[in-house]
Short mmCIF file of the C-alpha atoms (twelve columns), coordinates in Angstrom:
data_MODEL
# 
_entry.id   MODEL 
# 
loop_
_atom_site.group_PDB 
_atom_site.id 
_atom_site.type_symbol 
_atom_site.label_atom_id 
_atom_site.label_alt_id 
_atom_site.label_comp_id 
_atom_site.label_asym_id 
_atom_site.label_seq_id 
_atom_site.Cartn_x 
_atom_site.Cartn_y 
_atom_site.Cartn_z 
_atom_site.pdbx_PDB_model_num 
ATOM 1   C CA . MET A 1   154.837 93.124  63.503 1 
ATOM 2   C CA . PRO A 2   157.513 95.081  65.398 1 
ATOM 3   C CA . VAL A 3   156.893 98.332  67.231 1 
ATOM 4   C CA . VAL A 4   157.447 101.295 64.932 1 
ATOM 5   C CA . VAL A 5   157.680 105.026 65.577 1 
ATOM 6   C CA . ASP A 6   155.013 107.128 63.907 1 
ATOM 7   C CA . GLU A 7   156.996 109.803 62.066 1 
ATOM 8   C CA . SER A 8   154.130 112.296 62.336 1 
ATOM 9   C CA . ASN A 9   154.131 112.388 66.150 1 
ATOM 10  C CA . GLY A 10  157.119 110.389 67.454 1 
ATOM 11  C CA . MET A 11  154.901 107.890 69.310 1 
ATOM 12  C CA . GLU A 12  155.336 104.104 69.299 1 
ATOM 13  C CA . LYS A 13  152.708 101.942 67.652 1 
ATOM 14  C CA . LEU A 14  151.961 98.551  66.115 1 
ATOM 15  C CA . VAL A 15  150.417 98.075  62.691 1 
ATOM 16  C CA . LEU A 16  148.378 94.856  62.507 1 
ATOM 17  C CA . LYS A 17  147.190 93.324  59.246 1 
ATOM 18  C CA . SER A 18  144.793 90.437  58.659 1 
ATOM 19  C CA . GLU A 19  145.180 87.846  55.910 1 
ATOM 20  C CA . GLN A 20  142.283 89.539  54.115 1 
ATOM 21  C CA . GLY A 21  144.001 92.942  54.180 1 
ATOM 22  C CA . ALA A 22  142.285 94.735  57.067 1 
ATOM 23  C CA . ILE A 23  144.582 96.981  59.112 1 
ATOM 24  C CA . ALA A 24  144.585 98.260  62.705 1 
ATOM 25  C CA . GLU A 25  146.982 100.684 64.366 1 
ATOM 26  C CA . VAL A 26  147.594 100.322 68.111 1 
ATOM 27  C CA . TYR A 27  149.633 102.832 70.109 1 
ATOM 28  C CA . LEU A 28  151.542 101.729 73.201 1 
ATOM 29  C CA . HIS A 29  150.274 104.940 74.816 1 
ATOM 30  C CA . GLY A 30  147.044 103.785 76.457 1 
ATOM 31  C CA . ALA A 31  146.991 100.525 74.430 1 
ATOM 32  C CA . HIS A 32  144.984 102.836 72.215 1 
ATOM 33  C CA . VAL A 33  143.599 101.595 68.904 1 
ATOM 34  C CA . VAL A 34  143.424 104.645 66.624 1 
ATOM 35  C CA . SER A 35  142.469 103.022 63.336 1 
ATOM 36  C CA . TRP A 36  140.642 100.005 61.907 1 
ATOM 37  C CA . GLN A 37  140.387 99.821  58.135 1 
ATOM 38  C CA . ASP A 38  138.835 97.205  55.893 1 
ATOM 39  C CA . ALA A 39  140.743 95.682  52.980 1 
ATOM 40  C CA . THR A 40  139.741 98.578  50.697 1 
ATOM 41  C CA . GLY A 41  141.297 101.115 53.074 1 
ATOM 42  C CA . LYS A 42  137.946 102.417 54.314 1 
ATOM 43  C CA . ASP A 43  138.171 103.855 57.837 1 
ATOM 44  C CA . LEU A 44  135.753 102.063 60.159 1 
ATOM 45  C CA . MET A 45  136.770 103.955 63.299 1 
ATOM 46  C CA . PHE A 46  136.703 107.702 63.800 1 
ATOM 47  C CA . THR A 47  139.742 109.606 65.067 1 
ATOM 48  C CA . SER A 48  139.499 113.377 65.200 1 
ATOM 49  C CA . LYS A 49  141.617 115.431 62.832 1 
ATOM 50  C CA . GLN A 50  142.210 117.630 65.896 1 
ATOM 51  C CA . ALA A 51  143.379 114.746 68.116 1 
ATOM 52  C CA . ILE A 52  146.469 115.586 70.158 1 
ATOM 53  C CA . PHE A 53  149.226 112.953 69.949 1 
ATOM 54  C CA . LYS A 54  151.260 114.141 72.918 1 
ATOM 55  C CA . PRO A 55  151.433 111.980 76.070 1 
ATOM 56  C CA . PRO A 56  150.054 112.024 78.664 1 
ATOM 57  C CA . LYS A 57  147.123 113.501 76.729 1 
ATOM 58  C CA . ALA A 58  144.523 110.873 75.745 1 
ATOM 59  C CA . ILE A 59  143.872 110.482 72.015 1 
ATOM 60  C CA . ARG A 60  140.466 111.646 70.765 1 
ATOM 61  C CA . GLY A 61  138.944 108.772 68.809 1 
ATOM 62  C CA . GLY A 62  139.540 105.102 68.078 1 
ATOM 63  C CA . VAL A 63  139.132 103.084 71.283 1 
ATOM 64  C CA . PRO A 64  140.312 104.752 74.497 1 
ATOM 65  C CA . VAL A 65  140.542 102.185 77.318 1 
ATOM 66  C CA . CYS A 66  138.720 103.720 80.295 1 
ATOM 67  C CA . PHE A 67  140.124 102.145 83.483 1 
ATOM 68  C CA . PRO A 68  139.969 102.012 86.498 1 
ATOM 69  C CA . GLN A 69  137.157 104.528 86.131 1 
ATOM 70  C CA . PHE A 70  134.546 105.351 83.525 1 
ATOM 71  C CA . GLY A 71  133.623 109.015 83.196 1 
ATOM 72  C CA . GLN A 72  133.291 110.570 86.615 1 
ATOM 73  C CA . LEU A 73  131.974 107.473 88.366 1 
ATOM 74  C CA . GLY A 74  134.631 107.607 91.072 1 
ATOM 75  C CA . PRO A 75  137.322 109.790 92.661 1 
ATOM 76  C CA . LEU A 76  139.736 109.917 89.705 1 
ATOM 77  C CA . GLY A 77  139.957 112.266 86.756 1 
ATOM 78  C CA . GLN A 78  137.732 111.679 83.709 1 
ATOM 79  C CA . HIS A 79  137.959 108.037 82.516 1 
ATOM 80  C CA . GLY A 80  140.810 107.063 84.861 1 
ATOM 81  C CA . PHE A 81  144.508 106.907 84.013 1 
ATOM 82  C CA . ALA A 82  145.027 103.808 81.824 1 
ATOM 83  C CA . ARG A 83  144.310 105.757 78.622 1 
ATOM 84  C CA . ASN A 84  147.021 108.267 79.598 1 
ATOM 85  C CA . THR A 85  149.703 105.688 80.441 1 
ATOM 86  C CA . LYS A 86  152.163 103.761 78.298 1 
ATOM 87  C CA . PHE A 87  151.630 99.980  78.106 1 
ATOM 88  C CA . ASP A 88  154.303 97.341  77.457 1 
ATOM 89  C CA . LEU A 89  154.074 94.926  74.550 1 
ATOM 90  C CA . LEU A 90  153.637 91.337  75.759 1 
ATOM 91  C CA . GLN A 91  152.998 89.436  72.550 1 
ATOM 92  C CA . GLU A 92  152.305 90.132  68.900 1 
ATOM 93  C CA . THR A 93  151.635 88.401  65.602 1 
ATOM 94  C CA . ALA A 94  150.851 89.814  62.175 1 
ATOM 95  C CA . ASP A 95  147.171 90.273  63.073 1 
ATOM 96  C CA . SER A 96  147.114 90.502  66.890 1 
ATOM 97  C CA . ALA A 97  148.808 92.207  69.827 1 
ATOM 98  C CA . THR A 98  148.665 91.927  73.607 1 
ATOM 99  C CA . LEU A 99  149.767 94.843  75.792 1 
ATOM 100 C CA . VAL A 100 149.984 95.178  79.571 1 
ATOM 101 C CA . LEU A 101 149.939 97.947  82.150 1 
ATOM 102 C CA . LYS A 102 151.524 96.917  85.463 1 
ATOM 103 C CA . ALA A 103 150.277 99.454  87.991 1 
ATOM 104 C CA . VAL A 104 152.068 99.448  91.331 1 
ATOM 105 C CA . GLY A 105 149.579 101.606 93.227 1 
ATOM 106 C CA . ASP A 106 151.317 104.980 93.145 1 
ATOM 107 C CA . GLU A 107 150.013 106.119 89.736 1 
ATOM 108 C CA . ASP A 108 147.295 108.203 91.403 1 
ATOM 109 C CA . GLU A 109 147.028 108.866 95.138 1 
ATOM 110 C CA . LYS A 110 143.259 108.451 94.884 1 
ATOM 111 C CA . TYR A 111 143.647 104.872 93.625 1 
ATOM 112 C CA . PRO A 112 146.372 103.107 95.664 1 
ATOM 113 C CA . TYR A 113 145.727 99.634  94.259 1 
ATOM 114 C CA . PRO A 114 148.262 97.537  92.331 1 
ATOM 115 C CA . PHE A 115 146.888 95.720  89.289 1 
ATOM 116 C CA . GLU A 116 147.796 94.355  85.887 1 
ATOM 117 C CA . LEU A 117 145.618 95.356  82.961 1 
ATOM 118 C CA . THR A 118 146.076 93.452  79.707 1 
ATOM 119 C CA . VAL A 119 144.542 94.503  76.411 1 
ATOM 120 C CA . ARG A 120 144.472 92.149  73.419 1 
ATOM 121 C CA . VAL A 121 143.487 93.193  69.893 1 
ATOM 122 C CA . GLN A 122 142.761 90.639  67.168 1 
ATOM 123 C CA . LEU A 123 141.759 91.156  63.538 1 
ATOM 124 C CA . GLY A 124 139.621 88.497  61.895 1 
ATOM 125 C CA . GLN A 125 136.977 87.682  59.337 1 
ATOM 126 C CA . GLN A 126 133.387 86.415  59.445 1 
ATOM 127 C CA . GLY A 127 132.390 85.377  55.933 1 
ATOM 128 C CA . HIS A 128 133.051 88.484  53.850 1 
ATOM 129 C CA . ALA A 129 132.899 90.774  56.904 1 
ATOM 130 C CA . PRO A 130 136.039 91.971  58.699 1 
ATOM 131 C CA . THR A 131 135.990 91.623  62.484 1 
ATOM 132 C CA . PHE A 132 137.793 93.386  65.302 1 
ATOM 133 C CA . THR A 133 138.023 91.777  68.739 1 
ATOM 134 C CA . GLN A 134 139.311 93.549  71.829 1 
ATOM 135 C CA . GLU A 135 139.715 91.788  75.161 1 
ATOM 136 C CA . VAL A 136 140.641 93.389  78.475 1 
ATOM 137 C CA . ALA A 137 141.564 91.621  81.705 1 
ATOM 138 C CA . ALA A 138 142.246 93.171  85.108 1 
ATOM 139 C CA . ASN A 139 144.123 91.209  87.766 1 
ATOM 140 C CA . ASN A 140 144.236 92.487  91.343 1 
ATOM 141 C CA . THR A 141 147.904 92.055  92.290 1 
ATOM 142 C CA . GLY A 142 147.504 93.801  95.644 1 
ATOM 143 C CA . SER A 143 146.423 92.671  99.115 1 
ATOM 144 C CA . GLU A 144 143.139 94.630  99.289 1 
ATOM 145 C CA . GLU A 145 139.888 94.484  97.399 1 
ATOM 146 C CA . MET A 146 139.785 96.971  94.516 1 
ATOM 147 C CA . SER A 147 136.705 98.285  92.779 1 
ATOM 148 C CA . PHE A 148 136.541 99.819  89.332 1 
ATOM 149 C CA . THR A 149 134.366 100.993 86.503 1 
ATOM 150 C CA . ALA A 150 135.523 100.687 82.895 1 
ATOM 151 C CA . ALA A 151 134.655 101.022 79.222 1 
ATOM 152 C CA . LEU A 152 135.969 100.466 75.713 1 
ATOM 153 C CA . HIS A 153 135.105 103.952 74.441 1 
ATOM 154 C CA . THR A 154 134.685 102.994 70.779 1 
ATOM 155 C CA . TYR A 155 134.257 105.715 68.138 1 
ATOM 156 C CA . PHE A 156 132.595 104.469 64.942 1 
ATOM 157 C CA . LYS A 157 133.044 106.259 61.618 1 
ATOM 158 C CA . ILE A 158 129.657 106.891 59.990 1 
ATOM 159 C CA . SER A 159 128.378 108.666 56.867 1 
ATOM 160 C CA . ALA A 160 126.343 111.217 58.853 1 
ATOM 161 C CA . ILE A 161 124.788 111.130 62.319 1 
ATOM 162 C CA . GLY A 162 121.303 111.705 60.896 1 
ATOM 163 C CA . ASN A 163 121.646 108.535 58.817 1 
ATOM 164 C CA . VAL A 164 122.204 106.077 61.663 1 
ATOM 165 C CA . ALA A 165 119.900 104.103 63.907 1 
ATOM 166 C CA . VAL A 166 120.974 101.855 66.780 1 
ATOM 167 C CA . SER A 167 118.932 98.694  67.334 1 
ATOM 168 C CA . GLY A 168 119.110 95.976  69.986 1 
ATOM 169 C CA . LEU A 169 118.305 98.243  72.934 1 
ATOM 170 C CA . ASP A 170 114.494 98.285  72.739 1 
ATOM 171 C CA . GLY A 171 113.016 97.903  76.224 1 
ATOM 172 C CA . VAL A 172 116.372 98.396  77.985 1 
ATOM 173 C CA . THR A 173 116.545 100.799 80.933 1 
ATOM 174 C CA . TYR A 174 119.077 103.612 80.697 1 
ATOM 175 C CA . THR A 175 120.287 106.535 82.776 1 
ATOM 176 C CA . ASP A 176 120.293 109.836 80.904 1 
ATOM 177 C CA . SER A 177 123.382 111.870 81.771 1 
ATOM 178 C CA . LEU A 178 121.708 114.963 80.269 1 
ATOM 179 C CA . GLN A 179 118.769 114.577 82.666 1 
ATOM 180 C CA . GLY A 180 120.744 114.256 85.886 1 
ATOM 181 C CA . GLY A 181 120.990 110.482 85.622 1 
ATOM 182 C CA . GLN A 182 117.225 110.005 85.384 1 
ATOM 183 C CA . ARG A 183 116.202 106.424 84.603 1 
ATOM 184 C CA . MET A 184 114.228 105.907 81.410 1 
ATOM 185 C CA . GLN A 185 113.328 103.032 79.099 1 
ATOM 186 C CA . GLN A 186 114.305 102.790 75.448 1 
ATOM 187 C CA . SER A 187 111.443 102.454 72.990 1 
ATOM 188 C CA . GLY A 188 112.427 101.278 69.512 1 
ATOM 189 C CA . ASP A 189 115.697 102.251 67.836 1 
ATOM 190 C CA . VAL A 190 117.972 105.030 69.079 1 
ATOM 191 C CA . ILE A 191 118.069 107.882 66.563 1 
ATOM 192 C CA . PHE A 192 120.029 111.122 66.691 1 
ATOM 193 C CA . ASP A 193 118.766 114.660 66.241 1 
ATOM 194 C CA . GLN A 194 120.405 116.157 69.339 1 
ATOM 195 C CA . GLU A 195 123.063 115.363 71.954 1 
ATOM 196 C CA . VAL A 196 122.833 111.837 73.377 1 
ATOM 197 C CA . ASP A 197 124.701 110.664 76.491 1 
ATOM 198 C CA . ARG A 198 123.197 107.527 77.979 1 
ATOM 199 C CA . ILE A 199 124.273 104.481 79.974 1 
ATOM 200 C CA . TYR A 200 122.148 101.458 79.098 1 
ATOM 201 C CA . LEU A 201 121.942 98.967  81.953 1 
ATOM 202 C CA . ALA A 202 122.078 95.160  81.780 1 
ATOM 203 C CA . VAL A 203 122.373 95.150  77.994 1 
ATOM 204 C CA . PRO A 204 122.020 91.721  76.349 1 
ATOM 205 C CA . ASP A 205 125.303 90.313  75.032 1 
ATOM 206 C CA . SER A 206 123.492 89.182  71.865 1 
ATOM 207 C CA . GLY A 207 124.452 92.365  70.088 1 
ATOM 208 C CA . VAL A 208 123.731 95.985  69.244 1 
ATOM 209 C CA . GLN A 209 123.593 97.082  65.611 1 
ATOM 210 C CA . ILE A 210 124.407 100.430 63.997 1 
ATOM 211 C CA . SER A 211 122.585 100.719 60.669 1 
ATOM 212 C CA . ASP A 212 123.870 103.488 58.388 1 
ATOM 213 C CA . SER A 213 121.391 104.348 55.638 1 
ATOM 214 C CA . GLY A 214 123.922 106.719 54.072 1 
ATOM 215 C CA . SER A 215 126.433 103.963 53.299 1 
ATOM 216 C CA . GLY A 216 124.167 100.927 53.547 1 
ATOM 217 C CA . ALA A 217 126.621 99.396  56.020 1 
ATOM 218 C CA . VAL A 218 125.895 97.774  59.380 1 
ATOM 219 C CA . PHE A 219 128.175 97.493  62.408 1 
ATOM 220 C CA . GLU A 220 127.444 94.696  64.856 1 
ATOM 221 C CA . VAL A 221 128.711 95.149  68.425 1 
ATOM 222 C CA . HIS A 222 128.896 91.960  70.512 1 
ATOM 223 C CA . LYS A 223 130.129 92.137  74.098 1 
ATOM 224 C CA . ALA A 224 130.942 89.842  77.001 1 
ATOM 225 C CA . GLY A 225 131.816 90.603  80.627 1 
ATOM 226 C CA . PHE A 226 130.598 94.191  80.378 1 
ATOM 227 C CA . PRO A 227 127.057 94.550  81.790 1 
ATOM 228 C CA . ASP A 228 126.314 97.992  80.337 1 
ATOM 229 C CA . ALA A 229 126.649 99.973  77.120 1 
ATOM 230 C CA . VAL A 230 127.141 103.701 76.613 1 
ATOM 231 C CA . VAL A 231 125.711 105.579 73.630 1 
ATOM 232 C CA . TRP A 232 127.193 109.046 73.015 1 
ATOM 233 C CA . ASN A 233 127.262 111.835 70.466 1 
ATOM 234 C CA . PRO A 234 128.311 115.300 71.714 1 
ATOM 235 C CA . TRP A 235 126.309 117.269 69.110 1 
ATOM 236 C CA . VAL A 236 127.083 120.897 68.262 1 
ATOM 237 C CA . ALA A 237 127.821 122.801 71.481 1 
ATOM 238 C CA . LYS A 238 130.034 120.171 73.122 1 
ATOM 239 C CA . ALA A 239 131.872 119.488 69.859 1 
ATOM 240 C CA . GLN A 240 132.735 123.176 69.599 1 
ATOM 241 C CA . ALA A 241 133.853 123.262 73.248 1 
ATOM 242 C CA . MET A 242 136.459 120.476 72.836 1 
ATOM 243 C CA . ALA A 243 139.909 121.645 71.751 1 
ATOM 244 C CA . ASP A 244 140.809 118.208 70.353 1 
ATOM 245 C CA . PHE A 245 137.591 117.760 68.346 1 
ATOM 246 C CA . GLY A 246 136.488 119.516 65.161 1 
ATOM 247 C CA . ASP A 247 133.472 121.811 65.324 1 
ATOM 248 C CA . GLU A 248 131.561 119.700 62.775 1 
ATOM 249 C CA . GLU A 249 133.032 116.274 63.516 1 
ATOM 250 C CA . HIS A 250 130.064 115.145 65.611 1 
ATOM 251 C CA . LYS A 251 128.339 114.551 62.270 1 
ATOM 252 C CA . GLU A 252 130.685 111.710 61.319 1 
ATOM 253 C CA . MET A 253 131.044 109.736 64.551 1 
ATOM 254 C CA . LEU A 254 129.064 107.727 67.072 1 
ATOM 255 C CA . CYS A 255 130.275 106.076 70.266 1 
ATOM 256 C CA . ILE A 256 128.899 102.708 71.380 1 
ATOM 257 C CA . GLU A 257 130.874 101.534 74.397 1 
ATOM 258 C CA . PRO A 258 130.662 98.251  76.336 1 
ATOM 259 C CA . ALA A 259 131.021 99.323  79.947 1 
ATOM 260 C CA . VAL A 260 131.041 98.587  83.655 1 
ATOM 261 C CA . ALA A 261 129.241 101.770 84.597 1 
ATOM 262 C CA . GLY A 262 125.621 102.396 85.562 1 
ATOM 263 C CA . SER A 263 125.165 98.897  87.009 1 
ATOM 264 C CA . GLY A 264 127.743 99.800  89.658 1 
ATOM 265 C CA . PRO A 265 131.469 99.189  90.138 1 
ATOM 266 C CA . TYR A 266 132.996 95.731  89.922 1 
ATOM 267 C CA . LYS A 267 134.702 94.558  93.108 1 
ATOM 268 C CA . LEU A 268 137.830 92.485  92.597 1 
ATOM 269 C CA . ALA A 269 139.351 90.491  95.482 1 
ATOM 270 C CA . PRO A 270 143.139 90.088  95.817 1 
ATOM 271 C CA . GLY A 271 144.401 87.625  93.218 1 
ATOM 272 C CA . GLU A 272 141.152 87.698  91.254 1 
ATOM 273 C CA . THR A 273 140.879 88.508  87.550 1 
ATOM 274 C CA . TRP A 274 137.989 90.134  85.678 1 
ATOM 275 C CA . SER A 275 137.735 90.112  81.907 1 
ATOM 276 C CA . GLY A 276 135.520 91.707  79.281 1 
ATOM 277 C CA . SER A 277 135.522 91.882  75.514 1 
ATOM 278 C CA . GLN A 278 133.895 93.291  72.423 1 
ATOM 279 C CA . THR A 279 133.764 91.930  68.885 1 
ATOM 280 C CA . LEU A 280 132.887 94.327  66.081 1 
ATOM 281 C CA . VAL A 281 131.636 93.036  62.737 1 
ATOM 282 C CA . TYR A 282 131.493 95.373  59.729 1 
ATOM 283 C CA . LYS A 283 129.010 94.428  57.018 1 
ATOM 284 C CA . ALA A 284 129.398 96.637  53.963 1 
ATOM 285 C CA . ALA A 285 126.463 97.362  51.648 1 
# 
């Protein structure tokens, strides 16, 4: 599929479509996936109705690519600069796209390291369930060691935040960003009746599940290369404080993010490449 210009905002994007009829939209700005729909047109990812489509502003929703920093775990601005930067299209088919950011080291004075970051998106199918795979690879093209944190900041569309439970994290240690980074241990499923902002450490790759009793659907999140996983919902006060987020939109979204975060930064020697991926499986009721 060729690059097209979105008439609503003037930004360049790709529209991918699987053989089964699932669709994903990927903007060149930030290699940012803003939409994943099943064959019926049901939105599986959340993007805010208040999202600002005006570079270099990051887009609120979908899958922001946080690199070379997650959150404030480093000297850069929130979530680094990849999500605010235009990528180049390397390769595309009807149902996949690969984009690249070739950083030369002068993008931010606080991060003087050249690198190439590639992001590949692939639509697929597992039985009757649509799948979405996203792979990222960072190559150190400079002459010094570079360290980074990262995340695929995925926003899932849900029926209502009170209807969901996250399983697969029982017994896993996490740092609670709302408790000054205090370390705690998950007991049972994660449920939501207030703000949640946690980094789960050394999360098994075998998968995390979001069960939505309101729709009867289940999302499976499988990761590789990312040691950690972030679970986030801003709840009422933070939702109201964000200009690019609706006051009530916290009720219809949940972020589960494979990450290099609480386990510490990844150190990449000159010429080395690191890669990580996530595969999402949507099982309708």
